[in-house]
């Protein structure tokens, strides 16, 4: 891993004042302890106050959800979103605005109908999981076999499953961290493989969601080369309850399933990028990201219009400072996160030669806030300094957490590439009520909480763009072996 | 109006004890003040305790929603519900169980698709209003014209409306009494007439609902003989918000609407009736009702499976008393309430010659409780006595209200026919979050609140079946003029 030079804070401010990079003093050794200048702490706090007082973040997510709406990767609306982002960022006056093409898988939801055929005829509310194939034109009719979890399915005898529709009934628990999602989502992403390996003809899961709305939660599922592809759908939580009530009365519950979803090859999308050019270390990057694509049934408000709004607002407030910070703030609106963090992987490839210049990266992709804690994944030797530097953020209710962050879905691939990351933890208590459903709409966003998240990101980005702490090398698995 | 004789309480208890109607003492004058015997108050409280401790009410609504589910009047599932009710009531051991045929309008929802065509293409979440005609096969595409309320539409110039899709944007306010529904529902029921009179080509209303779910609320709409019929739909609250956000950006918002709903003539349904035969005044009736039909998109849990469960449980607890009360308790599960209180009107016709024997009527059709207040509509001269008699109910948190009750949708036609009614007010704070949507499912019911409502109905029905107070004549408009 390459260590880069860091300019001193004094130098950074000096540059900002005199507008000249060539007189910069530099230092090559990592300082043992950095105390921020009172100026930086003051500017950070001022940024937070501005963010809290501003409607900008809400205006951005409103604009995206109203003027674009759903924007599934690889669709026409995805390109509308890219155009929206390019224009919006340009009009906001960032130093640089550009896009980078990404090849993304395209998929069409089509229709999904399911019903119980016996013991009691009832329609069910289902939706196709992202990437699923269709059923045969006349649908599939088969008894279901219920499993508590993907794990139970994994250990089940194929004799129980052959010719049946697998029903994974894993309830998602509510938690501020969203950890319940992590526990149940395997059934969605890997359930079709596990079911098909044992001869199932389809899989229908209980929605990975904490709500009681009669809406199914979509989300990506995967196939595996050597395993037959079977149709995969989710049913709403109330429908899963209904199936359980029927199973209590009769162990043989027969479902009918008809889906017309279709994979449609490869399409072009774009990572959209805006920059606040650093005043003294413009080639060093503080990346704050979100993803521009969304699922197709809501308007992509909490996932991830909110993230787009939060990081864009944070960067815009820094763009408008009279003195730009030392490093470049790079806003990356990733393409095609929902369908497999495709834009992020393309970014890592396309920027492979400057990843060592990424000082730190963070992504907002957990709803509309507020941020209550920051975790980092930085050099363990300097983590305490980072905490100290960011202690000003506690003024705005943001605690310092641990040094075990993944950084958010898109940037989660970066620590393995040596890039330090941070996770600005947003309150996810109700996130999975709406996530990946038609209910992901603007009304679920509280403008004040959103503004608080923008404040936290503005503070984080500014402090990181000014910091003299050396965040590398990471303590990471790849390096430990 | 005919006054009927009331047996004394002592006589009623005596009959219950000796099982003979012929030795009854009678009285023809209304007593000035009745104090319940301590026995009756004790039995009433015992009934309430039993209801609170019992799972019966929840089991009934679970059975109906799981084993039948949606049961739109005039459909096959409506008949499944009638069969379910007949069997359920029979198995519960009521003294009488029977059904009475009702001719009901049949209607098929079909599909409903809407989208914004300009200024920003977006799909909308809509549903047909009950009774609506279809659009032409290729749909309707037209600009919208927005109104705050039915009233504003009524006063608008036809020049603004001609050729457009009327959008009534009336928000429904949340209130324990549900009064917000009363304020906004006119746009649903009469909006198509008002819009068509002024040349509109269709009407799409903001859902009459207090939620923020991306689900549209259906419900009955009407046409008028001499006014053109236009298609009528509701959009979800988030979609109505979206339209407003677009209108702020561009006054010309063009919608596309395609519906295949269809009126399908007349079908046969049934009022299903069960009775606990009165011990001493079997021809006098305390009617406790609910409606058996439901809308088609949920499973009819809160509307009105809960009501079915509440009144059936109340009657069953009285059926199982060692001593039956004086009057007959008649449970009426009305047909086709949703499509125009059709079953109730048929009941009033079919029972015209015994309406004067209806001591009082009440209906549970406001969700799953709890009951917090009882209003009556009885003889003003004896109302204070009634309040006093029912004061035992305050032990279970049920207040005495006023003498202005309508009695619930189906029995609301009864006061005009001289029949006293009561309204056992259920907490409706969240009722219109789910009402007439796919979200009307079992998980919205709290078994304890449901049991509390059953307790209140059991107490009410018992006390009314035993009371010696003369509840007639009513002070009512028909009588005042």
mmCIF file of C-alpha atoms in Angstrom, chain B residues 37 101 123 127 248 316 328:
data_model
loop_
_atom_site.group_PDB
_atom_site.id
_atom_site.type_symbol
_atom_site.label_atom_id
_atom_site.label_comp_id
_atom_site.label_asym_id
_atom_site.label_seq_id
_atom_site.Cartn_x
_atom_site.Cartn_y
_atom_site.Cartn_z
ATOM 1 C CA UNK B 37 -81.553 -5.632 39.986
ATOM 2 C CA UNK B 101 -82.320 -13.722 0.427
ATOM 3 C CA UNK B 123 -47.052 5.315 -12.867
ATOM 4 C CA UNK B 127 -58.125 1.501 -7.809
ATOM 5 C CA UNK B 248 -46.537 23.191 -8.462
ATOM 6 C CA UNK B 316 -72.884 -16.540 22.092
ATOM 7 C CA UNK B 328 -84.671 -12.321 21.938
#
